[in-house]
Coordinates of C-alpha atoms in Angstrom, one line a residue:
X61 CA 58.0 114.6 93.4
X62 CA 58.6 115.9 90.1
X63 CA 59.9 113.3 87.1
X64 CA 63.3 113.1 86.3
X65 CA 64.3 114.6 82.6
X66 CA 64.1 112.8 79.8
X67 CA 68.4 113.0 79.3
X68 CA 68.2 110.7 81.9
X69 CA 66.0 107.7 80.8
X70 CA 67.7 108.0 77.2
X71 CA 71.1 107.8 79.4
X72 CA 69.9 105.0 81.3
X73 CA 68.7 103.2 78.0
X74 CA 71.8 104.1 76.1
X75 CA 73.5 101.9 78.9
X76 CA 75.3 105.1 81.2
X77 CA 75.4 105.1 84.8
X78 CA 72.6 107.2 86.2
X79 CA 72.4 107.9 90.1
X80 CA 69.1 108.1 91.2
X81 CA 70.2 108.2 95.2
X82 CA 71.2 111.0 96.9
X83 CA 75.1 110.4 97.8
X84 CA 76.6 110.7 101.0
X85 CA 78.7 113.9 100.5
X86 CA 77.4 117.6 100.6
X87 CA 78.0 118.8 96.8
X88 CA 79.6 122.3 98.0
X89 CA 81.7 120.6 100.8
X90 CA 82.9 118.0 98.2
X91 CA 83.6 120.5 95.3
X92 CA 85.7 122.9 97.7
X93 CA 88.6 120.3 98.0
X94 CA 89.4 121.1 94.3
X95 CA 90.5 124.0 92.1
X96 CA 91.3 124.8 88.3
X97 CA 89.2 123.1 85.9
X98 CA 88.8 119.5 87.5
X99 CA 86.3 121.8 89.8
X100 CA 84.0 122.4 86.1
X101 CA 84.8 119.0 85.2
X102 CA 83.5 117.1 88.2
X103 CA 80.5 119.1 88.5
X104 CA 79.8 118.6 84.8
X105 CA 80.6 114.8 85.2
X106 CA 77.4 115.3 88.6
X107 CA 75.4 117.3 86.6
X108 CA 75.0 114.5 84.0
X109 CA 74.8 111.5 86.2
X110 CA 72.7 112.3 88.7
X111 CA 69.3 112.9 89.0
X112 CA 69.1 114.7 92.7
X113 CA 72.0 117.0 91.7
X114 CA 72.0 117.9 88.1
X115 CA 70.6 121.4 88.0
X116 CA 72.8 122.1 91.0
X117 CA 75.6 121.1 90.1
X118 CA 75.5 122.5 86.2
X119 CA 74.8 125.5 87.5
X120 CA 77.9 125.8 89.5
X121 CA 79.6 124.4 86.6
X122 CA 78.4 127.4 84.8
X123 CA 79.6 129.9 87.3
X124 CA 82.8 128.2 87.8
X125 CA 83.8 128.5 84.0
X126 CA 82.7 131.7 83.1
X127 CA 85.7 132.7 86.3
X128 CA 87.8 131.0 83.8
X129 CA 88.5 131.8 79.9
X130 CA 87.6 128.9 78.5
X131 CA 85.2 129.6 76.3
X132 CA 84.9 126.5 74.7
X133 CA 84.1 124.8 78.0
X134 CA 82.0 127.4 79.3
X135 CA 79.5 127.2 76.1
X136 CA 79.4 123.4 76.5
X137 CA 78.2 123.4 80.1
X138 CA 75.2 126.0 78.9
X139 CA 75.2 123.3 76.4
X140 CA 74.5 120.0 78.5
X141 CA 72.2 122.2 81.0
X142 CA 69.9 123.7 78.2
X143 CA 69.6 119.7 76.7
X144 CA 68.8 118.9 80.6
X145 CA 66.6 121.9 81.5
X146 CA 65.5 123.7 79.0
X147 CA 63.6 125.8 80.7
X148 CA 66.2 126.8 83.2
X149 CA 67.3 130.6 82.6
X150 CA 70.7 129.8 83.2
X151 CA 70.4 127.6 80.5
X152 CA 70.9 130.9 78.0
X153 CA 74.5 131.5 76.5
X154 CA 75.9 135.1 77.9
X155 CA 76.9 136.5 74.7
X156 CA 78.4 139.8 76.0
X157 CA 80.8 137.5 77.8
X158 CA 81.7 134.9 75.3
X159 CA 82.7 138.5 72.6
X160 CA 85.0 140.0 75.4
X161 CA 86.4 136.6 76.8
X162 CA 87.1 135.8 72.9
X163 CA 89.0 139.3 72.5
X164 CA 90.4 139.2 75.6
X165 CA 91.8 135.6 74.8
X166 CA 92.8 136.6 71.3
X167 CA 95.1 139.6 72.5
X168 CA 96.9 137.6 74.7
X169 CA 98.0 134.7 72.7
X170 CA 98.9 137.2 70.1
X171 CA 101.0 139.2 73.0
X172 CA 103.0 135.9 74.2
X173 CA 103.6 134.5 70.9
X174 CA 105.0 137.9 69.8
X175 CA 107.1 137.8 72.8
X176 CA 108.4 134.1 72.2
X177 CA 109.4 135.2 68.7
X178 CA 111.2 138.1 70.4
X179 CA 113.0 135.5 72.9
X180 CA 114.5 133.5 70.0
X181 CA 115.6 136.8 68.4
X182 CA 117.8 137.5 71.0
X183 CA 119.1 133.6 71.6
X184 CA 118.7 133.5 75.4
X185 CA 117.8 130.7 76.6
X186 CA 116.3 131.0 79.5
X187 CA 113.8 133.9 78.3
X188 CA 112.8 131.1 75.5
X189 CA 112.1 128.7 78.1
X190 CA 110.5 131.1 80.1
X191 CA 108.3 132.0 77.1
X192 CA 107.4 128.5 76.0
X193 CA 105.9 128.0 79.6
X194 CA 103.8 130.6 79.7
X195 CA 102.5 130.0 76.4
X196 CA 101.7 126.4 77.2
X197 CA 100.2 127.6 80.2
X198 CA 98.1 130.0 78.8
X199 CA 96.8 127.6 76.3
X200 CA 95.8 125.2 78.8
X201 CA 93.8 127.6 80.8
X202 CA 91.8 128.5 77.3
X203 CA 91.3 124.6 77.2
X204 CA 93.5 124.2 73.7
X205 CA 95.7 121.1 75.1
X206 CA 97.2 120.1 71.7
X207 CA 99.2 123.5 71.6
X208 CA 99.4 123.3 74.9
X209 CA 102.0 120.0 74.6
X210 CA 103.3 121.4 71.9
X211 CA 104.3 124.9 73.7
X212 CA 105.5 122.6 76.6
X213 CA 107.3 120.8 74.3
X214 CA 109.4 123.2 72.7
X215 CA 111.0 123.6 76.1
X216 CA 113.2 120.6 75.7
X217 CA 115.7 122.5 73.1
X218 CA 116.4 125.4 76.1
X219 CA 116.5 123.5 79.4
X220 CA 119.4 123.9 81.5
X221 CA 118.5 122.3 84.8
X222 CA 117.2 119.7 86.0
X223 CA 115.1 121.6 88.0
X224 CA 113.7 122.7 84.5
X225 CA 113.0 119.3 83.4
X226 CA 111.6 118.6 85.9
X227 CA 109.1 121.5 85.8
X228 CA 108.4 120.7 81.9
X229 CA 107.7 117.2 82.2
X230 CA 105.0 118.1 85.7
X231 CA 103.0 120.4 83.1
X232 CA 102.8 117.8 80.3
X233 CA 101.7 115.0 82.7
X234 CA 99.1 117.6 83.8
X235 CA 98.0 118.1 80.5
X236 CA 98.1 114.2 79.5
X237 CA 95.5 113.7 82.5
X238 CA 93.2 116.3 81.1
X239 CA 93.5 114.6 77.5
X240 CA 93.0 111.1 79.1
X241 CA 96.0 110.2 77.7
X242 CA 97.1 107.7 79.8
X243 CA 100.3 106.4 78.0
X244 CA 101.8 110.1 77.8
X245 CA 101.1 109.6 81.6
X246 CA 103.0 107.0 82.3
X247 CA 105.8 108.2 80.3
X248 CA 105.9 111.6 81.9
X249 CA 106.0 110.0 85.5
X250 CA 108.8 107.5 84.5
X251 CA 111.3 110.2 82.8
X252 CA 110.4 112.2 86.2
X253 CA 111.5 108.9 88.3
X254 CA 114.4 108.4 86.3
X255 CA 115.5 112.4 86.5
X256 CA 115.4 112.1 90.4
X257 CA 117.3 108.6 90.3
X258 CA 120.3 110.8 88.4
X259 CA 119.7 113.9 90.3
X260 CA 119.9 114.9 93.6
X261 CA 117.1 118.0 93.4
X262 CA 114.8 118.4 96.4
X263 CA 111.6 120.1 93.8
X264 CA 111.7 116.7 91.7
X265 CA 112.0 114.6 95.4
X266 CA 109.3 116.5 96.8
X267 CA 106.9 115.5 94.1
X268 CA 106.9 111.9 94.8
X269 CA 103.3 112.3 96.2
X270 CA 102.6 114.0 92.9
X271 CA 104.0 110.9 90.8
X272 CA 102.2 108.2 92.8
X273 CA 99.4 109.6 92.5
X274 CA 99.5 110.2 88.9
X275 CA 100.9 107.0 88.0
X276 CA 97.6 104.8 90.3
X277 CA 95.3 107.1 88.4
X278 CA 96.9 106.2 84.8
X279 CA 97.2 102.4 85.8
X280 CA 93.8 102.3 87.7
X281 CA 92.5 103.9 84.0
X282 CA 93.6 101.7 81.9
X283 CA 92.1 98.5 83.9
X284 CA 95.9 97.4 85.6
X285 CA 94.6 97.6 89.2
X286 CA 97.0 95.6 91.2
X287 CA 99.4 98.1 89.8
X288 CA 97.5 100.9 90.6
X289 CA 96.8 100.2 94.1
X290 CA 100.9 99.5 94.4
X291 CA 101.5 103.4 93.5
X292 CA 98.7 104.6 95.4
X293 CA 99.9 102.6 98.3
X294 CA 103.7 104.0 97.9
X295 CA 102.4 108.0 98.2
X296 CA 103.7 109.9 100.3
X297 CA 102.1 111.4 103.1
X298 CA 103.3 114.9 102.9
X299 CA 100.3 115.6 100.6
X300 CA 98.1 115.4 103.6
X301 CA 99.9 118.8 105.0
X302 CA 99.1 120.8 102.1
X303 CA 97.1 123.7 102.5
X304 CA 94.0 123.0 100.0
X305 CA 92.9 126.7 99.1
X306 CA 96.7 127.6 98.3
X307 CA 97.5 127.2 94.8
X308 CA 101.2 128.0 95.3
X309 CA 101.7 125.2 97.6
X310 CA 104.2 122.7 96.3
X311 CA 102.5 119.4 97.9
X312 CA 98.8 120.6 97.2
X313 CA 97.6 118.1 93.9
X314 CA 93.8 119.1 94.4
X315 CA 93.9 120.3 90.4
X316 CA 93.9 116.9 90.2
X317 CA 92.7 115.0 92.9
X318 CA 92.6 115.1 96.5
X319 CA 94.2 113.2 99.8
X320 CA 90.7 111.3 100.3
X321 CA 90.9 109.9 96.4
X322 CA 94.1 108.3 97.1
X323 CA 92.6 106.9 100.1
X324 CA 89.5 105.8 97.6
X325 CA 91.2 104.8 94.5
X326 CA 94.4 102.5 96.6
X327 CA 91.5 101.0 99.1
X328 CA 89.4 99.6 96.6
X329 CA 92.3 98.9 93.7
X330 CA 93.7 97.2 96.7
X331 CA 90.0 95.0 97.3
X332 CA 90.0 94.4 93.8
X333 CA 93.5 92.7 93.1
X334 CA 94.9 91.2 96.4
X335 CA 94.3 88.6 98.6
X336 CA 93.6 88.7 102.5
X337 CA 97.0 88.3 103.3
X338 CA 98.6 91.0 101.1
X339 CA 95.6 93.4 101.9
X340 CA 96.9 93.1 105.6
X341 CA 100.5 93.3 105.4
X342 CA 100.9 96.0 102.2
X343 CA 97.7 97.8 103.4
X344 CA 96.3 97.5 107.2
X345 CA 99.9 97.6 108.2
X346 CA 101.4 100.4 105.9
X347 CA 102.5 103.0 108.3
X348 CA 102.0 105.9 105.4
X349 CA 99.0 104.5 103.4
X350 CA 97.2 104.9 107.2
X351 CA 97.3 108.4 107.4
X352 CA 95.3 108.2 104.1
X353 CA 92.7 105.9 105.2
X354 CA 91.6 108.1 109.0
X355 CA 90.5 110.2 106.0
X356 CA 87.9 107.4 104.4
X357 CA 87.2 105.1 107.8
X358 CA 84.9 103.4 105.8
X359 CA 87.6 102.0 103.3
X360 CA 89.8 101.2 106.4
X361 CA 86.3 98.9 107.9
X362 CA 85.6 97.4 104.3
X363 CA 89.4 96.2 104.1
X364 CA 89.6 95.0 107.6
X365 CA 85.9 93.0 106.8
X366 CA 87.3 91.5 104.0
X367 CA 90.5 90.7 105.8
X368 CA 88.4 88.8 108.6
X369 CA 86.4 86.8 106.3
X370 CA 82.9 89.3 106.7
X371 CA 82.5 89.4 103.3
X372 CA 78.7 90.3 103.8
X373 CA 80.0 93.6 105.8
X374 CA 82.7 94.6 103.4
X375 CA 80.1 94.5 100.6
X376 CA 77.6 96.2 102.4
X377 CA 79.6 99.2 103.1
X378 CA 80.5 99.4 99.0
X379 CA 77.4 99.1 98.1
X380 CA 76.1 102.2 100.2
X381 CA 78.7 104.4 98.8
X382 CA 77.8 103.1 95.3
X383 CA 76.5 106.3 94.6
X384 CA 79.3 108.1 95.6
X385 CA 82.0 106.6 93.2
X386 CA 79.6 106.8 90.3
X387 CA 79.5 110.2 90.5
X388 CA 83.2 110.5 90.7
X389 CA 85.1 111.7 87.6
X390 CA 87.6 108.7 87.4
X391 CA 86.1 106.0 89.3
X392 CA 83.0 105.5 87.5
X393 CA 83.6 103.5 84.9
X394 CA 85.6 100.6 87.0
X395 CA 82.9 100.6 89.7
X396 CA 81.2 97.8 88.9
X397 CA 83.8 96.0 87.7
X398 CA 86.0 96.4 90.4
X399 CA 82.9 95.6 92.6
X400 CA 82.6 92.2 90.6
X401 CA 85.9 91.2 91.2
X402 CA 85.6 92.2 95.0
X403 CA 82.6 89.8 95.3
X404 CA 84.2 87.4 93.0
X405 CA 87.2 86.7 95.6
X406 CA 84.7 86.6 98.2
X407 CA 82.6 84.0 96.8
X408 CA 85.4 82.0 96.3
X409 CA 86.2 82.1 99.8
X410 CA 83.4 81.3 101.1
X411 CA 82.9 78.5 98.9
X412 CA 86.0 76.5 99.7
X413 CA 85.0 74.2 102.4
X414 CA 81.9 73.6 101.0
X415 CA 80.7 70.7 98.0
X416 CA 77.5 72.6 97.4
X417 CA 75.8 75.5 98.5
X418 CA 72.1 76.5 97.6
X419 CA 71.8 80.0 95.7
X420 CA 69.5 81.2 98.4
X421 CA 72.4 80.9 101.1
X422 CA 74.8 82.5 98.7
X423 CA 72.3 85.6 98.1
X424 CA 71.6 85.9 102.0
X425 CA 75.6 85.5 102.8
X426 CA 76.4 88.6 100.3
X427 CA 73.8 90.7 100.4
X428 CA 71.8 90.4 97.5
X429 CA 68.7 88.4 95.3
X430 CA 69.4 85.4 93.8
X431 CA 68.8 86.8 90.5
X432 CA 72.1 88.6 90.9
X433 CA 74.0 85.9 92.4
X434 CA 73.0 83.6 89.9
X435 CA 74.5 86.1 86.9
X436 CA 77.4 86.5 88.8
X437 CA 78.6 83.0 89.4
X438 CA 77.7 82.0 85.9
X439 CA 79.8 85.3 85.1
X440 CA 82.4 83.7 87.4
X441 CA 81.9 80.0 85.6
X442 CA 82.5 81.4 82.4
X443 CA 86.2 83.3 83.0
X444 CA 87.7 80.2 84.8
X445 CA 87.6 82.2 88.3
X446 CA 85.2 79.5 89.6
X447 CA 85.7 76.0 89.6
X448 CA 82.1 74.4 90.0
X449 CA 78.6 74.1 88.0
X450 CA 75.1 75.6 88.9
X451 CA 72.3 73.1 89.1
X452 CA 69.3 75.1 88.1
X453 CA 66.5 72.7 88.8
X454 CA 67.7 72.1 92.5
X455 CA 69.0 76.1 92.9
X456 CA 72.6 74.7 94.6
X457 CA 75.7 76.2 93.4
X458 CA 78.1 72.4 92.9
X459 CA 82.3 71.7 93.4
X460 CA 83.3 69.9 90.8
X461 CA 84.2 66.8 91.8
X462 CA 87.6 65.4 91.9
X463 CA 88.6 61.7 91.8
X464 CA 92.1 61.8 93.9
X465 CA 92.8 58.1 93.4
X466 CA 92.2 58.4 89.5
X467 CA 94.9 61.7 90.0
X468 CA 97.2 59.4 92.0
X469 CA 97.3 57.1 89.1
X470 CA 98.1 58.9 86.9
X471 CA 100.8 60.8 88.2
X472 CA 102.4 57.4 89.0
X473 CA 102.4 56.2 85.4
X474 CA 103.6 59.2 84.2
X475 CA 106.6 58.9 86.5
X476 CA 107.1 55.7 85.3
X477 CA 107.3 56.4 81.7
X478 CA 109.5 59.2 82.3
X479 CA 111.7 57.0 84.6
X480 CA 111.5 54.4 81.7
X481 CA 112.5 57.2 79.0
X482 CA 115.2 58.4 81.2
X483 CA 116.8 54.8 81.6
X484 CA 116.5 54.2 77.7
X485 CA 118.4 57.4 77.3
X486 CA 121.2 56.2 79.7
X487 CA 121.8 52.8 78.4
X488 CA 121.8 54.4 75.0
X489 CA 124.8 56.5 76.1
X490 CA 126.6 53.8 77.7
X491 CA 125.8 51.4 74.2
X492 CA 127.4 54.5 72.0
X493 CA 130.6 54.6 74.5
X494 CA 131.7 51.3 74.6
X495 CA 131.4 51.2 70.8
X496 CA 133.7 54.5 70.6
X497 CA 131.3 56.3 68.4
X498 CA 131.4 59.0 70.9
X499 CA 133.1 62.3 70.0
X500 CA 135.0 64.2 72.2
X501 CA 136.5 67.6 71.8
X502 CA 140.9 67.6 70.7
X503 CA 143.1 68.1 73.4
X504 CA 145.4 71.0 73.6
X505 CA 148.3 69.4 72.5
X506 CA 146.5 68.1 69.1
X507 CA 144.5 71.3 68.3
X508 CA 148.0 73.0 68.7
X509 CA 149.4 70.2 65.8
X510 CA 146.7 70.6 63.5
X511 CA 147.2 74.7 63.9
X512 CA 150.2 74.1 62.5
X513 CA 148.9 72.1 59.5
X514 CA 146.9 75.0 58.2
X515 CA 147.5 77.2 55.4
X516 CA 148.0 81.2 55.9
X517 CA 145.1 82.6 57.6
X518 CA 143.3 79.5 58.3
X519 CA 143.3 78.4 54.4
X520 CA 143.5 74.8 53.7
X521 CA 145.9 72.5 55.0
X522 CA 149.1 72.4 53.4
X523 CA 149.3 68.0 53.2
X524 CA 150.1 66.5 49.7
X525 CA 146.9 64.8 48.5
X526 CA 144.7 66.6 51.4
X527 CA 144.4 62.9 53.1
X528 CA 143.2 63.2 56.8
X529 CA 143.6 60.9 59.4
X530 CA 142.3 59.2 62.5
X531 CA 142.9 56.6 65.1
X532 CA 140.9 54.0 65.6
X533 CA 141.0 52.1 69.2
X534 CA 143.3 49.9 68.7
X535 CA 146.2 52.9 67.4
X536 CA 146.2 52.0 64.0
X537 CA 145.4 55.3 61.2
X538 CA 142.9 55.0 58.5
X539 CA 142.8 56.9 55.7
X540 CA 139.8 58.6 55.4
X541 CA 139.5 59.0 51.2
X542 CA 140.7 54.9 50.7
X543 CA 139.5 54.1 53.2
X544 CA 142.3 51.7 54.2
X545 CA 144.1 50.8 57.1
X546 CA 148.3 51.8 57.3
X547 CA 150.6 51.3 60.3

């Protein structure tokens, strides 16, 4: 068995994932479910990840992007291939290509921005709008996304329809997912809910699968899984009738992802952020999230594990398609830790009836050494999600303990004080009421009197001397600048 490549052990000692098992899928298979560039982009993200697929899966990279005219892309997969496999012959730029792709690509954005210019010549609005979107599409196809916002941009000054919105905003959330911007997402998906809120057109309805999905992979990105598994969970089915090799297809998303990474992505989002009882009702028994899961039954066994308290199972099945989701182009980097939060819940679980529990027991219950199990309970210690304390010398994981009569009282002397503060406060009131110190608001009839008394416009009143008076409890007035008493 030859060694693996240098790249990799520099990867691996630079700290980025590197696959030494072979995973479970067939690359060709697994690649076929996708077109446009996330095709180039998932096999580049194999190619550099994996150590059983590499050189296959750069080379089909390769192929795939010189289809395309993307120049820039192309010469960095002959890039990453030649720093892989040097002495690969696909591993040579094809010059003859790169010339005529670069001419070809040249003429063309020359052609549609002369056309755009001639558009806004005329004033018509539609042609402009018309222009602008094939311009921004043609610049995402050469891989130049910032004109490519700005092209689809510059559609908002000759939209007419909400239809048109509609299709604007779809091609600027595309192009926010190829940036990674996940914010422009978010903000793409939520003027397209909005639109469809106000609007009663069936193209935005019918791209509620398209929405959902973007919005789980935006929120799953940026770490906010509970929120994530909530919009993957709301998709749509109809995405599961879409014909996968027809790009014209209004329910196909595979530029994007596929039917089977919703199932993925919600399953394990799901794992990671609820409890056993919302995991049944808002996943097990969600009539339209099923129809995703009969396409990962794996998922569907690890959730239904978990559910019955088999935490050993659920994480068994994870970890043997550990592999898998490592190599995949948005779930790699929240693999382990959605994995750690998955195990987390579990050891929590487990550990509730229990004061202590030795580490061996632990490492034989989920699965693992006790090497592992000891880094993650101190890991679990240290962020609050575990109450207890790990007794090295004897290898026992401890509950802390809890004194309930110490608890009892002192809940009953804080009752009592507050019970004894609230009773102060009352005979406080009752003190300042019989003294007649306490100040009550004028009645009608008097607010109407002293109305009167004002100046114009609420200027001072109009009394000789400016003496005000009051009754004291027995009826008699005092002046208030003497001081005296008069009848």
């Amino acid at each position: 068995m030859a060694a693996d490549p240098p790249y990799f052990e520099e990867a691996q000692a630079a700290g980025r994932a590197v696959v030494t098992d072979h995973p479970k899928f067939e690359l060709d298979a697994y690649i076929a479910n996708y077109r446009g560039k996330t095709r180039i982009h998932r096999l580049h993200h194999i190619g550099t990840h994996s150590t059983q697929l590499y050189l296959e899966a750069l080379t089909a990279a390769i192929a795939e992007a010189k289809r395309g005219k993307d120049v820039r892309l192309y010469e960095a997969m002959v890039a990453t291939l030649r720093e892989i496999a040097s002495e690969d012959p696909r591993a040579t730029l094809d010059i003859v290509w790169v010339d005529r792709t670069t001419k070809e690509v040249k003429l063309e954005t020359d052609r549609l921005e002369l056309e755009l210019k001639g558009y806004k010549n005329n004033l018509i609005k539609e042609s402009i709008r018309m222009g602008c979107e094939d311009l921004g599409r043609h610049y995402h196809l050469i891989g130049d996304l910032s004109n490519a916002i700005k092209a689809y941009s510059k559609e908002r000054e000759s939209v007419q329809t909400p239809a048109h919105v509609a299709i604007m905003n779809m091609h600027l959330m595309h192009v926010s997912i190829d940036q990674a911007n996940w914010l422009s997402v978010q903000s793409s998906v939520q003027k397209l809910r909005a639109l469809s809120s106000s609007s009663s057109g069936g193209e935005i309805d019918s791209a509620q699968p398209k929405l959902a999905a973007a919005m789980g992979l935006a929120q799953m990105a940026t770490g906010s899984y509970k929120d994530a598994a909530l919009s993957f969970l709301g998709a749509d089915p109809r995405m599961l009738q879409a014909k996968v090799d027809d790009p014209n297809d209004p329910d196909a998303y595979n530029e994007i992802l596929t039917p089977n990474d919703i199932a993925v992505y919600g399953g394990l989002c799901a794992l990671a952020s609820m409890d056993r009882h919302e995991l049944q009702t808002r996943v097990l028994d969600n009539s339209n999230f099923r129809n995703y899961l009969e396409l990962e039954p794996h998922i569907r066994r690890a959730i239904s594990f978990f559910v019955a308290s088999k935490y050993s199972a659920c994480l068994r099945i994870l970890e043997s398609y550990r592999a898998d989701y490592l190599l995949d182009l948005y779930l790699h980097r929240h693999v382990n830790e959605i994995y750690f939060r998955v195990r987390s819940k579990a050891i929590v679980q487990y550990f509730i009836p229990f004061s202590c529990v030795t580490l061996a027991a632990l490492a034989t219950a989920f699965n693992t050494d006790e090497a592992t199990i000891e880094r993650t309970l101190a890991d679990m210690i240290g962020n609050g999600s575990l109450d207890a304390r790990i007794d090295l010398e004897k290898r026992v994981l401890l509950a802390k303990q809890v004194d309930d009569r110490r608890e009892v009282h002192e809940g009953a002397l804080a009752m009592a004080k507050d019970y004894e503060r609230t009773l102060q406060l009352r005979l406080l009131r009752m003190e300042i009421i019989n003294a007649g110190l306490e100040v009550k608001p004028p009645a009608a009839k008097d607010a109407m009197s002293m109305g009167s008394l004002a100046g114009p416009r609420g200027g001072p009143p109009s009394m000789a001397g400016d003496v005000f008076t009051s009754m004291d409890t027995k009826g008699k007035g005092k002046n208030m600048r003497s001081g005296g008493l008069f009848p």
